[in-house]
PDB file of C-alpha atoms in Angstrom:
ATOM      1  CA  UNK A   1     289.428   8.681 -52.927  1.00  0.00           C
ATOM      2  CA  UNK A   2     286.651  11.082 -53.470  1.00  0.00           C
ATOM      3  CA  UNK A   3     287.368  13.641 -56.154  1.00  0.00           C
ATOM      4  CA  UNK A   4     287.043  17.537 -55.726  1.00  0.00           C
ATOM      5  CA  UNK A   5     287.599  19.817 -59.286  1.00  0.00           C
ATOM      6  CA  UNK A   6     287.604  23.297 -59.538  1.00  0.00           C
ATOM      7  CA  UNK A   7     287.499  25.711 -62.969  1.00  0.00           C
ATOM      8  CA  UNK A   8     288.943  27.675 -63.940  1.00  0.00           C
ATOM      9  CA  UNK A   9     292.500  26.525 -63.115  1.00  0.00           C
ATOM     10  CA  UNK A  10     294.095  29.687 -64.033  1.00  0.00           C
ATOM     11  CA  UNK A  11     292.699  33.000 -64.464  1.00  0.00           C
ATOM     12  CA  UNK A  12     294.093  36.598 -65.152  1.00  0.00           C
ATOM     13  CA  UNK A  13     291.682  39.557 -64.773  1.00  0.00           C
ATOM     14  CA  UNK A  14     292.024  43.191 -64.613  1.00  0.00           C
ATOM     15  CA  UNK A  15     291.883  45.159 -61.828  1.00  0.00           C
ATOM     16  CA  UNK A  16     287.836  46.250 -60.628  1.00  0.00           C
ATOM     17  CA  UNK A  17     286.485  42.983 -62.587  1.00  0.00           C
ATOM     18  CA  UNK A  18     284.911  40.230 -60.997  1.00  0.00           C
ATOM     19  CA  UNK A  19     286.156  36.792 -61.162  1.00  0.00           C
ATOM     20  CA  UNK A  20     283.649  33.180 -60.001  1.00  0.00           C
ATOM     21  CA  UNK A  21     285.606  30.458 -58.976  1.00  0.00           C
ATOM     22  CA  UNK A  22     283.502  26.606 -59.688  1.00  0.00           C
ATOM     23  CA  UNK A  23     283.982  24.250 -57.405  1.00  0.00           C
ATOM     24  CA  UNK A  24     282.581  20.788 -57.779  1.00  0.00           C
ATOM     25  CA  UNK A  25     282.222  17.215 -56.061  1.00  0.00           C
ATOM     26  CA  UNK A  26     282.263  14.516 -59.048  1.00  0.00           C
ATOM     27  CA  UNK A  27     281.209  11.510 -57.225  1.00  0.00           C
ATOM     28  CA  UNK A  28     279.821  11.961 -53.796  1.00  0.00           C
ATOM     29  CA  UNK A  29     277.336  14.573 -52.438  1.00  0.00           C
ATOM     30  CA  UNK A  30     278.652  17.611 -50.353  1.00  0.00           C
ATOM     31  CA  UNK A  31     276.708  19.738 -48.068  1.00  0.00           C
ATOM     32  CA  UNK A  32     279.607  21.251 -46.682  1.00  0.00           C
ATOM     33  CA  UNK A  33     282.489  23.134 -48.518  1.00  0.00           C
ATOM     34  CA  UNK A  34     285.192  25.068 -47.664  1.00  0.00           C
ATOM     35  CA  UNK A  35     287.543  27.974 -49.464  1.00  0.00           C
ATOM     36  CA  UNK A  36     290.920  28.268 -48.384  1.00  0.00           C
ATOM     37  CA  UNK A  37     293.244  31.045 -49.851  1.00  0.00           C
ATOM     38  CA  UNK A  38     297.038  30.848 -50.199  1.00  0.00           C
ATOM     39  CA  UNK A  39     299.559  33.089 -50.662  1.00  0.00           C
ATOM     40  CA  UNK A  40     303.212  31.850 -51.888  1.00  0.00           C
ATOM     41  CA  UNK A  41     305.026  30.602 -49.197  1.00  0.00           C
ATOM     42  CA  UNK A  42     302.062  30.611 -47.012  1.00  0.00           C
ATOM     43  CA  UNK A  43     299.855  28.162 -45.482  1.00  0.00           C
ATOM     44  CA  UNK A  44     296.162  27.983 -46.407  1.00  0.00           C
ATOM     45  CA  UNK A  45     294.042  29.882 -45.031  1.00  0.00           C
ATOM     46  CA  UNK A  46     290.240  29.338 -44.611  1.00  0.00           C
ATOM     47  CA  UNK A  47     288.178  31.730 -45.727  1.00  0.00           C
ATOM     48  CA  UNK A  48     284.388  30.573 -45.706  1.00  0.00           C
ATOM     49  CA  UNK A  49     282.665  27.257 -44.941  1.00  0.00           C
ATOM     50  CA  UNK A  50     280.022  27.002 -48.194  1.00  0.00           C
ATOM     51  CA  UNK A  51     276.614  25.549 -46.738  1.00  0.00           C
ATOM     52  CA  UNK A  52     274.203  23.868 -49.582  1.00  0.00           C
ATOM     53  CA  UNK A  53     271.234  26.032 -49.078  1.00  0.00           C
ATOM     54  CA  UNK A  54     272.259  28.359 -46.780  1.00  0.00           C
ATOM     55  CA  UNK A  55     274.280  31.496 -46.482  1.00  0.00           C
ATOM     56  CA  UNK A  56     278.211  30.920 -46.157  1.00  0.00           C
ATOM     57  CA  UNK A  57     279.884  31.382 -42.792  1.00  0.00           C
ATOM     58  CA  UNK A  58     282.938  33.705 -43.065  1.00  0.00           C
ATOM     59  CA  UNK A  59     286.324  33.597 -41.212  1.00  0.00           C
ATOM     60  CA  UNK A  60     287.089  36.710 -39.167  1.00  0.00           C
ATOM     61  CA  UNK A  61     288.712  39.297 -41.240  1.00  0.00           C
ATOM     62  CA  UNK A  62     287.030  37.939 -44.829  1.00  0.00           C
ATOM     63  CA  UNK A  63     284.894  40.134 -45.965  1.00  0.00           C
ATOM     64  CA  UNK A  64     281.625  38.690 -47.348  1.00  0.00           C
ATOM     65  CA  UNK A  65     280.642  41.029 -49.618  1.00  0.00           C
ATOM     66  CA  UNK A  66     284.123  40.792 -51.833  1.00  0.00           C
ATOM     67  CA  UNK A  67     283.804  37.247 -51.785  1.00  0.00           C
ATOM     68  CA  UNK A  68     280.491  35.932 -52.590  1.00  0.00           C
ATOM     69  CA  UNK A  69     279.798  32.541 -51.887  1.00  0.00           C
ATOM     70  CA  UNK A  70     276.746  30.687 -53.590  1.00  0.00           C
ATOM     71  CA  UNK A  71     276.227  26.219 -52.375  1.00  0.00           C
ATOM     72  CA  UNK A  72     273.505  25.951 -54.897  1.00  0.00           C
ATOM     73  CA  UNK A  73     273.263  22.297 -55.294  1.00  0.00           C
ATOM     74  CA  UNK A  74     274.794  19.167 -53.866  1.00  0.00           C
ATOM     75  CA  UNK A  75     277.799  19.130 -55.716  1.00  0.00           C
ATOM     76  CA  UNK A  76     278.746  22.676 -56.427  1.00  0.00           C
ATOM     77  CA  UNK A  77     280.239  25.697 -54.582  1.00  0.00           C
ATOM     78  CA  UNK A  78     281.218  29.048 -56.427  1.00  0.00           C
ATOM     79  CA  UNK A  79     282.959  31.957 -55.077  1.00  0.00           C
ATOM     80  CA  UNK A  80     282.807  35.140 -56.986  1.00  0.00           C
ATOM     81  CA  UNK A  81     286.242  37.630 -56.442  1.00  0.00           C
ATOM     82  CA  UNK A  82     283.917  41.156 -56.817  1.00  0.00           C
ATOM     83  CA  UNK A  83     285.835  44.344 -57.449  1.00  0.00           C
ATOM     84  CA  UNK A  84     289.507  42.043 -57.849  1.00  0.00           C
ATOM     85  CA  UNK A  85     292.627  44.145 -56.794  1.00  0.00           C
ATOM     86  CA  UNK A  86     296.423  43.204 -57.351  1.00  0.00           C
ATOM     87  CA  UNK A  87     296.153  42.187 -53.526  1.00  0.00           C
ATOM     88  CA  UNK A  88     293.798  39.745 -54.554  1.00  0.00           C
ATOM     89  CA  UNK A  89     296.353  37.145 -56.480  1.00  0.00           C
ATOM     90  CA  UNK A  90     296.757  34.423 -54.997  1.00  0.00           C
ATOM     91  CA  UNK A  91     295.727  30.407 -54.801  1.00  0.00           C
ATOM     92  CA  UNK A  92     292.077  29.810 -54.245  1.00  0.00           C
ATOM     93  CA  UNK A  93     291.428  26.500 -53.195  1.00  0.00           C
ATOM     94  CA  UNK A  94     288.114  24.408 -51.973  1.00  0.00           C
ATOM     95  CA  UNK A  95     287.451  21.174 -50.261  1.00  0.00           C
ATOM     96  CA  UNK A  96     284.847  19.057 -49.542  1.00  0.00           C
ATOM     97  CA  UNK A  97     284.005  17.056 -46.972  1.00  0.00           C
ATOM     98  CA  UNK A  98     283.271  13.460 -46.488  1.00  0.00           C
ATOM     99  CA  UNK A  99     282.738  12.041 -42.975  1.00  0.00           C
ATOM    100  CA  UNK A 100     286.228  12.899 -41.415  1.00  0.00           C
ATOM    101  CA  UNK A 101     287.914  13.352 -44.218  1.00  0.00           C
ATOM    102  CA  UNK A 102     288.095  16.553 -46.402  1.00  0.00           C
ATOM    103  CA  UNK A 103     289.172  16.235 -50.145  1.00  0.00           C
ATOM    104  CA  UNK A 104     290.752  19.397 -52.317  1.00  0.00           C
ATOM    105  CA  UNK A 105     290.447  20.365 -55.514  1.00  0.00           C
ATOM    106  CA  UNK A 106     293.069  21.233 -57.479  1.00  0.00           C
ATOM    107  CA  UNK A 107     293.215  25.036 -57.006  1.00  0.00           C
ATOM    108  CA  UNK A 108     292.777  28.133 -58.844  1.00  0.00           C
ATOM    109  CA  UNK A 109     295.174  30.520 -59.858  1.00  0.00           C
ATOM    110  CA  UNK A 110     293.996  34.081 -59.986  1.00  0.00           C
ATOM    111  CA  UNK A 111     296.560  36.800 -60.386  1.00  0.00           C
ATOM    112  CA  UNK A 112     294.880  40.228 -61.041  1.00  0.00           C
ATOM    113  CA  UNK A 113     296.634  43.075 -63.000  1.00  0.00           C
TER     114      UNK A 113
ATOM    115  CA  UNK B   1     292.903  30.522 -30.598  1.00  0.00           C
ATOM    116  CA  UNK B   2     294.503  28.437 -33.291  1.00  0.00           C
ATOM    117  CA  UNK B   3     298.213  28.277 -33.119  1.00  0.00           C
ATOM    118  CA  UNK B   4     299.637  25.753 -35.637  1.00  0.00           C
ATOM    119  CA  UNK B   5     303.844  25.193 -34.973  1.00  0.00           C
ATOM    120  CA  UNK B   6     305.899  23.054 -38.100  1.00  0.00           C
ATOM    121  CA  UNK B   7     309.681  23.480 -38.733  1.00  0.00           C
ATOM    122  CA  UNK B   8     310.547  25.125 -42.120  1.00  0.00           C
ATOM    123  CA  UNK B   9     312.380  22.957 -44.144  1.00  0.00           C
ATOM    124  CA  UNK B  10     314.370  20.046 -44.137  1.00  0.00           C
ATOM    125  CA  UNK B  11     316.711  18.016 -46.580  1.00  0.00           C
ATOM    126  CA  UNK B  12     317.137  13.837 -46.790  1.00  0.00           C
ATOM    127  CA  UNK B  13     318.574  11.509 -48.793  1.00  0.00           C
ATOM    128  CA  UNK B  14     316.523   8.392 -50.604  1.00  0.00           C
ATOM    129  CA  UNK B  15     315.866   5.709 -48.615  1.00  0.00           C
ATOM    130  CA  UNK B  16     316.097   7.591 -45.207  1.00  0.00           C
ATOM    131  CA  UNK B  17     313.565   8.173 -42.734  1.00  0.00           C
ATOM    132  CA  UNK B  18     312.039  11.698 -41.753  1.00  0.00           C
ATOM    133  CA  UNK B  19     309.922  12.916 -38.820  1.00  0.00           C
ATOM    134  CA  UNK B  20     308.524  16.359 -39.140  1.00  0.00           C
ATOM    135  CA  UNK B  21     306.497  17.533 -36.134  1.00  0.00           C
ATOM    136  CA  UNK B  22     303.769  19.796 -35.116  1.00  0.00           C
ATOM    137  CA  UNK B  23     302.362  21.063 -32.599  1.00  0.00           C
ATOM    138  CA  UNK B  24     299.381  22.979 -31.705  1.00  0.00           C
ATOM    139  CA  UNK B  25     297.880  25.112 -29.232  1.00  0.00           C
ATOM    140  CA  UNK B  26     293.897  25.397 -30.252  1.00  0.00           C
ATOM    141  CA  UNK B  27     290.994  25.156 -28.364  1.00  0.00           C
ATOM    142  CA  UNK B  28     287.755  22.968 -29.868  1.00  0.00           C
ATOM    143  CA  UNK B  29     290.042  20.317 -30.995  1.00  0.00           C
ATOM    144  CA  UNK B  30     288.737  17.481 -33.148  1.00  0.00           C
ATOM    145  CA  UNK B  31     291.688  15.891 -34.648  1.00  0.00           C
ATOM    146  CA  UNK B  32     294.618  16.218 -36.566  1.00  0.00           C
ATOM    147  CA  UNK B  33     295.300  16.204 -39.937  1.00  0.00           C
ATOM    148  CA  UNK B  34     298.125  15.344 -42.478  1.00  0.00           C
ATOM    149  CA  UNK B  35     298.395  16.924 -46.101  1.00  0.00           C
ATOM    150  CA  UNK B  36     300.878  16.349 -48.862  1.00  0.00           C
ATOM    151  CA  UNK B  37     301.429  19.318 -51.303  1.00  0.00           C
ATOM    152  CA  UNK B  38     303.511  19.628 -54.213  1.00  0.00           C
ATOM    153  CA  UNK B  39     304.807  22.945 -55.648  1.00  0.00           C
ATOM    154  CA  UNK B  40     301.522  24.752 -57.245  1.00  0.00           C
ATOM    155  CA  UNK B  41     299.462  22.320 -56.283  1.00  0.00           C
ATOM    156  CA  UNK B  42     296.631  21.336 -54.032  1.00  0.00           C
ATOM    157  CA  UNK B  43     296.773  19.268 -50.917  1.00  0.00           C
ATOM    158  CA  UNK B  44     296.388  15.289 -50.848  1.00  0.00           C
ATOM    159  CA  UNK B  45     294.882  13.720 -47.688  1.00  0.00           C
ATOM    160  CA  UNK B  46     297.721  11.287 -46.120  1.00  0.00           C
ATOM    161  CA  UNK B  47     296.321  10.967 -42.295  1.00  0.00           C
ATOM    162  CA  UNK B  48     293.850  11.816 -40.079  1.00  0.00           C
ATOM    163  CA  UNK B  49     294.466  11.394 -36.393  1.00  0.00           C
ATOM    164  CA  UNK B  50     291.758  12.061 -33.346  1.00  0.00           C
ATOM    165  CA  UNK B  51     292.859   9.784 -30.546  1.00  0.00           C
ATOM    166  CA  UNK B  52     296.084   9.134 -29.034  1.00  0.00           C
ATOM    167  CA  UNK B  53     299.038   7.095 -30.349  1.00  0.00           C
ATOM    168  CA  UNK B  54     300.377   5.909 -33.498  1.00  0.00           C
ATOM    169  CA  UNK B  55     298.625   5.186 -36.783  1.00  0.00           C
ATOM    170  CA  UNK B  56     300.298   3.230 -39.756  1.00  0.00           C
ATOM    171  CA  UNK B  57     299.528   3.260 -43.534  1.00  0.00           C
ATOM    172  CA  UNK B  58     302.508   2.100 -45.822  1.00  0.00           C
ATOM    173  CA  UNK B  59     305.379   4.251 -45.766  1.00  0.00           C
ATOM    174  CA  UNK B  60     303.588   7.322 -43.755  1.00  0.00           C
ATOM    175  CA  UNK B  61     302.943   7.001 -40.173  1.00  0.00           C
ATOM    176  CA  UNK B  62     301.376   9.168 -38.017  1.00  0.00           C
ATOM    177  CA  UNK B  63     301.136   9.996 -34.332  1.00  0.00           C
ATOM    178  CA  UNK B  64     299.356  12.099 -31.798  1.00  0.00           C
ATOM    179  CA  UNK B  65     299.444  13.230 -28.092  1.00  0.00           C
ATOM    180  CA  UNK B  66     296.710  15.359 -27.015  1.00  0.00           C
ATOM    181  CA  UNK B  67     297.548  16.032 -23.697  1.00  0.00           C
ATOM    182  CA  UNK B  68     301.293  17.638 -25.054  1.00  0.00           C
ATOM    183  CA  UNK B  69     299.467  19.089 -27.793  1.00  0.00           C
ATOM    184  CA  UNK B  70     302.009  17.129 -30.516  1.00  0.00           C
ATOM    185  CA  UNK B  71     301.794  15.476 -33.474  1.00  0.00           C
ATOM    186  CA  UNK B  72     304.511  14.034 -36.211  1.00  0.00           C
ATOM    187  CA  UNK B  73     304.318  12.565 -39.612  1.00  0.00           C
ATOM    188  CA  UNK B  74     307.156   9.922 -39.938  1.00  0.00           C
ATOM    189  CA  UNK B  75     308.356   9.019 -44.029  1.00  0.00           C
ATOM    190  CA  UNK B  76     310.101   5.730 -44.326  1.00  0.00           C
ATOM    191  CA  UNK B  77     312.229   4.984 -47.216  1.00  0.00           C
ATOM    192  CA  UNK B  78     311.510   7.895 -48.787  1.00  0.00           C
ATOM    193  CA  UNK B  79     311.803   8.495 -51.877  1.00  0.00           C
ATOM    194  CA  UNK B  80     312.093  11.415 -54.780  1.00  0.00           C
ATOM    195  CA  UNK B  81     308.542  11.825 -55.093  1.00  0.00           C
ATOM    196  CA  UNK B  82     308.378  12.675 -51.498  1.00  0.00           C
ATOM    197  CA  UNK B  83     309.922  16.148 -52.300  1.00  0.00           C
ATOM    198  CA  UNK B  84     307.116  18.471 -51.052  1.00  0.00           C
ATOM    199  CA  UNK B  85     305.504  20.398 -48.498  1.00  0.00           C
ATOM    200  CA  UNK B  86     303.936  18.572 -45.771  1.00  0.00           C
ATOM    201  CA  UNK B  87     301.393  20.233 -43.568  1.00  0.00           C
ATOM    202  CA  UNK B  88     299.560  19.241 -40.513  1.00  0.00           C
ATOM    203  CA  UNK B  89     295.937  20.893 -40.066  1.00  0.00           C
ATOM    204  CA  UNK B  90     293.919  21.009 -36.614  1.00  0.00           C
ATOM    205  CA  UNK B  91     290.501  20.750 -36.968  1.00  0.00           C
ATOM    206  CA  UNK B  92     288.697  23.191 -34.928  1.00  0.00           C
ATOM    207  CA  UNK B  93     285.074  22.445 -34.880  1.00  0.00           C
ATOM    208  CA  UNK B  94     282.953  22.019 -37.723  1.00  0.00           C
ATOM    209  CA  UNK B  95     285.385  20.191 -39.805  1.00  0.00           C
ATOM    210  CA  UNK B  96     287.250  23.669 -40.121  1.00  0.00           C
ATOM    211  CA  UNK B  97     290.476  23.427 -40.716  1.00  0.00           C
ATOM    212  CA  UNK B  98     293.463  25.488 -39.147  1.00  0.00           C
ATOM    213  CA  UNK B  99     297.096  24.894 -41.393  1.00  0.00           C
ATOM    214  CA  UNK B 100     300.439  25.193 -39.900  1.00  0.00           C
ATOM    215  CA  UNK B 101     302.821  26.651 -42.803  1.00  0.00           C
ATOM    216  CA  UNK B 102     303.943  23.446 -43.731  1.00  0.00           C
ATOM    217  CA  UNK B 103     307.596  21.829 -43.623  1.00  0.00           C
ATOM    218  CA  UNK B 104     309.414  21.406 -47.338  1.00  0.00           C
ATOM    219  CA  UNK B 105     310.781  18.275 -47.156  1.00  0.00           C
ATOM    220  CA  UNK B 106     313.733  17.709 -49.959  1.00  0.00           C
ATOM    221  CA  UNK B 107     314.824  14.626 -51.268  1.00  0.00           C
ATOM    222  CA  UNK B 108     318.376  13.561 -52.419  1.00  0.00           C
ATOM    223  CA  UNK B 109     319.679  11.185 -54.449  1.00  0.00           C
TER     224      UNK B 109
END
């Protein structure tokens, strides 16, 4: 299947930092990505749909200007954590799509101290 | 809105068969999804469903009813490496995906 990485996979920051999350398709081309954010114990929850050359479309409740979203290219999505807080630790996941199908990466661990 | 419903957890021995269900109440509906995730881990793609009835591949099947608004994910001879979380996902418009919370499936010898 197609392959979705992300980088870093583990990240510790302090508090009021800022923290960019890669995201990258290795062998197909992606127009269309998506960051999902889970808590433990929780499901994931979508965040933002990443559009190559476009501006992001945020879920209700995210707020855009914490979480910066930039679909530079083809094959890679970032999203910047501005101005991290505790509340902000969690697992920061992206997908990409491909026809019907949507492939994860691996995730990204951010815990924030 | 999107309303995702999975049981929490459940435990089964090797070699037995599971069925965890789902069901959903969301408007927009484009089909239904089926992810495997391990502890700390991302999800793996296992089925995607979009019409009605019953599709096979290996050991997982999968099946859908749109007019009841129900899915399930059956495992068939499972095995250890089936210990996980298993999630279904509605996707409501523009390949947006909503999760349920997933149902921990444990394996026994």
């Amino acid at each position: 299947g197609a392959v979705v990485s992300q980088h870093p996979s583990w990240v510790i920051c302090k508090s009021g930092t800022s923290v960019k999350i890669e995201c990258r398709s290795l062998d197909f081309q992606a127009t269309t990505m998506f960051w999902y954010r889970q808590f433990p114990k929780q499901s994931l929850m979508l965040m933002a749909t990443s559009n190559e050359g476009s501006k992001a479309t945020y879920e209700q409740g995210v707020e855009k200007d914490k979480f910066l979203i930039n679909h530079a290219s083809l094959t890679l999505s970032t999203l910047t954590v501005t101005s991290a807080h505790p509340e902000d630790s969690s697992f920061y996941i992206c997908s990409a799509r491909t026809s019907h199908e949507q492939y994860f990466g691996p995730g990204t661990r951010l815990t924030v101290t | 809105g999107q309303n995702i419903d999975q049981p929490t957890e459940m435990t089964a021995t090797e070699g037995a068969i599971v069925q965890i269900n789902c069901t959903y109440q969301t408007s927009g509906f484009n089909g239904l999804f089926w992810y495997q995730q391990h502890a700390g881990e991302a999800p793996t793609f296992l089925s995607y469903n979009v019409l009605d009835g019953l599709e096979e591949k290996g050991r997982f099947s999968s099946f859908l009813s749109r007019s009841k608004g129900y899915s399930y994910l059956l495992l068939k001879e499972l095995q250890m490496k089936d210990s996980a979380s298993y999630l279904c996902a509605d996707n409501y418009g523009n390949n947006r995906l909503a999760f349920g919370k997933g149902n921990q499936v444990v394996v026994i010898p």
